[in-house]
Short mmCIF file of C-alpha atoms in Angstrom, two decimals:
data_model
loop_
_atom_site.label_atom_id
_atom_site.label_comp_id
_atom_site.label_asym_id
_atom_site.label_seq_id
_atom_site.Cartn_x
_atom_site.Cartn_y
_atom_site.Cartn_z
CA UNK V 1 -8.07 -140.43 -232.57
CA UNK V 2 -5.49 -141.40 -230.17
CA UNK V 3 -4.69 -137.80 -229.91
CA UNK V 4 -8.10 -136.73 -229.25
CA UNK V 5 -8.81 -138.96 -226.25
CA UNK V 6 -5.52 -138.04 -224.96
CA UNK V 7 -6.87 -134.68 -224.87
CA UNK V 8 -10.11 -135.15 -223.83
CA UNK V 9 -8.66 -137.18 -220.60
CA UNK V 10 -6.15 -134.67 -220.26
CA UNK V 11 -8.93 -132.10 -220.06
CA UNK V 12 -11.18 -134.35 -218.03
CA UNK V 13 -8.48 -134.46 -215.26
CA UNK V 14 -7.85 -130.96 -215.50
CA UNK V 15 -11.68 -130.67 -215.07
CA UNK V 16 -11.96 -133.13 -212.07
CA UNK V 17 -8.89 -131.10 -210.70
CA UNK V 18 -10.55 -128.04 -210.67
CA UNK V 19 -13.71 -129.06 -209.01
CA UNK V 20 -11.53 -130.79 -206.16
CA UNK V 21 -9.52 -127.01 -205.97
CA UNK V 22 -13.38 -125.54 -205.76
CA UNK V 23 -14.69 -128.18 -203.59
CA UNK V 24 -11.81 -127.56 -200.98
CA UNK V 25 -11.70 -123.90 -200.99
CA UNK V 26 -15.61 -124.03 -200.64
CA UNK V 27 -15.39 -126.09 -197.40
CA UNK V 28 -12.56 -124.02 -196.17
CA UNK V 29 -15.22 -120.59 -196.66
CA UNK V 30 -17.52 -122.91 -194.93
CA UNK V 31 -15.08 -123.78 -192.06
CA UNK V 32 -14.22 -119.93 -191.83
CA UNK V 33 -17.78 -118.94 -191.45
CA UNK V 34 -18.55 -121.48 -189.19
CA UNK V 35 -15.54 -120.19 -186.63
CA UNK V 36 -16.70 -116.51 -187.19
CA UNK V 37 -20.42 -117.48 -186.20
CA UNK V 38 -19.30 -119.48 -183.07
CA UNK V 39 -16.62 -116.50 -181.99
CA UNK V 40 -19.83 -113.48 -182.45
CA UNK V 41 -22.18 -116.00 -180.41
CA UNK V 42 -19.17 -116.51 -177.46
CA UNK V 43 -18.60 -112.65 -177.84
CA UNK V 44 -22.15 -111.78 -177.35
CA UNK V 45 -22.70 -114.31 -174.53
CA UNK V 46 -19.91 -112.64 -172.62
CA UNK V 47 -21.09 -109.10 -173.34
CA UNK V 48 -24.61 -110.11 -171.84
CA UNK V 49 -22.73 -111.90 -169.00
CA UNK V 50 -21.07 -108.55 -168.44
CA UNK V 51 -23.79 -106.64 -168.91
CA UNK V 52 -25.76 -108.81 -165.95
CA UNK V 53 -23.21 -108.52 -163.75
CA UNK V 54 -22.79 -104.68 -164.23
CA UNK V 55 -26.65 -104.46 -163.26
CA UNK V 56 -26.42 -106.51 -160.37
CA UNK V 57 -23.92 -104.52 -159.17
CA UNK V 58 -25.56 -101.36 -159.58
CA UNK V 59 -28.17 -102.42 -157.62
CA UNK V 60 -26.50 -104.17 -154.72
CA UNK V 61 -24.62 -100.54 -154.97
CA UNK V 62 -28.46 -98.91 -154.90
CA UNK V 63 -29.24 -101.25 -151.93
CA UNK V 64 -26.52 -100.05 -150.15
CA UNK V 65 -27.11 -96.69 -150.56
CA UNK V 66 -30.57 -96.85 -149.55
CA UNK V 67 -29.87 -98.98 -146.56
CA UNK V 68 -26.60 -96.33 -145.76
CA UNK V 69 -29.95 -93.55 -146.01
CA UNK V 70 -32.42 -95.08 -144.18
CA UNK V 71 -29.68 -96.25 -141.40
CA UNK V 72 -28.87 -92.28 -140.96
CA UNK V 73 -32.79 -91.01 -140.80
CA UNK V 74 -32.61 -93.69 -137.75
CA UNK V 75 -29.77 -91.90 -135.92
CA UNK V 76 -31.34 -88.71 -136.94
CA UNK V 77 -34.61 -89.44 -135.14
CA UNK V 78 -32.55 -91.41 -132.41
CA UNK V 79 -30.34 -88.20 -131.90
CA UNK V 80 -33.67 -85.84 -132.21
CA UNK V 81 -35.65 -87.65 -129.69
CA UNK V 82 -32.85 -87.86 -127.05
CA UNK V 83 -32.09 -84.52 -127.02
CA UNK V 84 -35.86 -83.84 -126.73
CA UNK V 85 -35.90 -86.44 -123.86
CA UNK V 86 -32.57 -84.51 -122.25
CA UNK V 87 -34.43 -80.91 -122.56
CA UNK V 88 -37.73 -82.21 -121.28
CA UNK V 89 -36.19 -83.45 -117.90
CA UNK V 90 -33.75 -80.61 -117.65
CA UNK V 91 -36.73 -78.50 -117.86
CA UNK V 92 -38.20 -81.07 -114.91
CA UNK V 93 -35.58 -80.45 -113.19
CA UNK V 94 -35.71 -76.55 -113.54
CA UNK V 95 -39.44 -76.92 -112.84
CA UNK V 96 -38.74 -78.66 -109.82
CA UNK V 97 -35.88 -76.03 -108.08
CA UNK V 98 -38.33 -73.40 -109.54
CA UNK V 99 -41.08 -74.80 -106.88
CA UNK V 100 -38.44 -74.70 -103.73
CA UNK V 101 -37.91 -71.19 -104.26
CA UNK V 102 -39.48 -68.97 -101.52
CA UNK V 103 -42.03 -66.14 -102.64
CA UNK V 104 -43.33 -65.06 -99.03
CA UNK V 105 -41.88 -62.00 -97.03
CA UNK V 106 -42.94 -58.57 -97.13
CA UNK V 107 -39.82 -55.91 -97.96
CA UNK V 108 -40.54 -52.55 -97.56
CA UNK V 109 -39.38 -50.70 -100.89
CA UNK V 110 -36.26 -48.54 -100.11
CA UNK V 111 -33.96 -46.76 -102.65
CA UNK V 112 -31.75 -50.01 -102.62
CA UNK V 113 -34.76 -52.24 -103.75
CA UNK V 114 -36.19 -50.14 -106.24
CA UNK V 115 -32.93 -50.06 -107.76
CA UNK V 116 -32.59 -53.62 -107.40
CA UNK V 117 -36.27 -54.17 -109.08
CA UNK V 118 -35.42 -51.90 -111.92
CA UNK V 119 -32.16 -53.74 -112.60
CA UNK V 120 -34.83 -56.78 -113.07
CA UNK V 121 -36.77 -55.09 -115.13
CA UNK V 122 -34.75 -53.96 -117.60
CA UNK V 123 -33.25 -57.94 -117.44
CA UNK V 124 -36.88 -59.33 -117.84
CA UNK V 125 -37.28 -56.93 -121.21
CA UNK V 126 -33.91 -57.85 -122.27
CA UNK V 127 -34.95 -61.91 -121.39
CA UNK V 128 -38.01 -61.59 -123.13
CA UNK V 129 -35.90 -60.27 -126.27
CA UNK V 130 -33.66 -62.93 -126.17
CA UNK V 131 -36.99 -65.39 -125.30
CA UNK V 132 -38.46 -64.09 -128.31
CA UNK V 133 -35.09 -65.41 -131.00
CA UNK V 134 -35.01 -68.46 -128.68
CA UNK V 135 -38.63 -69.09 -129.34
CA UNK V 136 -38.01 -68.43 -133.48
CA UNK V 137 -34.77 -70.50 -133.44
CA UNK V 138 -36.44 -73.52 -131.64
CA UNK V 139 -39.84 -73.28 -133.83
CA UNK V 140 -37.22 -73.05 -137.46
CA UNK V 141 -35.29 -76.42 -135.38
CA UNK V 142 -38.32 -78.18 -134.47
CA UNK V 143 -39.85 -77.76 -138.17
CA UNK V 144 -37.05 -78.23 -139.95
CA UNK V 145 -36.53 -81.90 -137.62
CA UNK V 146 -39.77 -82.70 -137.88
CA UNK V 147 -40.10 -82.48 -141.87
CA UNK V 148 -36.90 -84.34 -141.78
CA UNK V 149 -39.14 -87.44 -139.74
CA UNK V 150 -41.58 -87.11 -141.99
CA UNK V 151 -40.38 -86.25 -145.08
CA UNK V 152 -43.19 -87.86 -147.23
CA UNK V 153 -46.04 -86.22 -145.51
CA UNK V 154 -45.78 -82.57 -146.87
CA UNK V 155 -48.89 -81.29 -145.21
CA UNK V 156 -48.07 -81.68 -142.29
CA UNK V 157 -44.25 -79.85 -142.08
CA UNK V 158 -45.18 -76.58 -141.69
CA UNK V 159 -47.66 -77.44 -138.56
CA UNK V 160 -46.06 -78.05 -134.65
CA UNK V 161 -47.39 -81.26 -133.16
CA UNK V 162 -48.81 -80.97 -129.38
CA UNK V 163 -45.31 -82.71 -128.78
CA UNK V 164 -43.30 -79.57 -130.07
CA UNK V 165 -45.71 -76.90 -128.65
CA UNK V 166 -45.41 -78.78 -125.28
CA UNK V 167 -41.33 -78.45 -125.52
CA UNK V 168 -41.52 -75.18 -126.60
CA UNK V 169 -43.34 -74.71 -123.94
CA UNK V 170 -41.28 -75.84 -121.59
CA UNK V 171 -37.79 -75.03 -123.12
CA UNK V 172 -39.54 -71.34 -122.18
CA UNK V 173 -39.69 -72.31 -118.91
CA UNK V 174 -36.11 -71.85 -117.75
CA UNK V 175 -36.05 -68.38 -118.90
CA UNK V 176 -38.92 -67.31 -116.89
CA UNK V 177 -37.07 -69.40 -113.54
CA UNK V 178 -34.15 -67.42 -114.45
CA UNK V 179 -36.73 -64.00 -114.28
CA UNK V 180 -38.29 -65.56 -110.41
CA UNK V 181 -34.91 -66.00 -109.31
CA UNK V 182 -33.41 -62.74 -110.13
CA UNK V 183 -37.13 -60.95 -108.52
CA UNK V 184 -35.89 -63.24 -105.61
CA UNK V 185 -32.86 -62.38 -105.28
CA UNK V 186 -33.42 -58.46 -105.49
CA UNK V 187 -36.04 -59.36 -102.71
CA UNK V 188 -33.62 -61.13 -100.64
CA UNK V 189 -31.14 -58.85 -100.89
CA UNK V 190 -33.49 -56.05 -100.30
CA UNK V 191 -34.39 -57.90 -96.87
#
């Protein structure tokens, strides 16, 4: 009998060791999963902290490209609408010598003048050539400047506003003073 419980304890300890063995490797699992679950949670925190700062960037980035856009349609129109303002008082101005000139005097017609008037002529068609690709070039400018100011109204790019026919109008003019002077001065040199 003595035997027996000998065993019996001997097994009992050998029992009670086991379960302490299972007991500690059970809370070291425990321990391990606990660490892996707190690392995936700091891990994804600092992905979506990433992934917020990447969007903010990308829009401050955005902003700055839209302000960088809208700053150059500004000096675009600024730029447009001073060299309308320089053309429309050179053209003043050409209007105004254009009114000084003197049309009065009566010139017989000699051989000299009637040279002198065909030389004019033949100026005036080639003028009125180069009046004609002026005219085109300025119309294509004043569209294409003009669709550019108001890019998001489509309808109304491919129409001139009073404004443009009026410049057109005038940036005409200094071709035609050019024409009166060169009549003028075949006159005048006729005299």
């Amino acid at each position: 009998t003595l035997r027996t419980e000998e065993r019996q304890r001997l097994a009992r300890e050998r029992r009670e060791e086991r379960e302490k063995q299972h007991a500690a490797k059970e809370t070291q699992i425990l321990e391990k999963e606990r660490k892996a679950k707190l690392q995936y949670e700091k891990q994804l925190e600092e992905r979506q902290r990433k992934l917020k700062e990447q969007k903010q960037k990308e829009e401050q980035r955005r902003a700055a490209v839209e302000e960088k856009r809208k700053q150059k349609i500004e000096e675009e129109k600024e730029r447009y609408e001073a060299v309308m303002h320089r053309t429309l008082e050179r053209n003043q101005r050409l209007e105004t010598r254009q009114k000084r000139w003197s049309w009065g005097g009566s010139v017989t017609p000699d051989s000299e003048s009637k040279t002198a008037l065909l030389y004019t002529a033949g100026k005036r068609s080639t003028s009125t050539a180069n009046l004609k690709q002026t005219e085109a070039v300025v119309n294509k400018r004043l569209s294409s400047s003009a669709a550019l100011l108001n890019a998001p109204d489509r309808t109304r790019r491919s129409q001139l506003s009073p404004l443009d026919s009026s410049v057109i109008s005038r940036l005409l003019a200094p071709t035609q003073a050019s024409l009166a002077r060169s009549k003028s001065a075949a006159t005048l040199s006729a005299d």
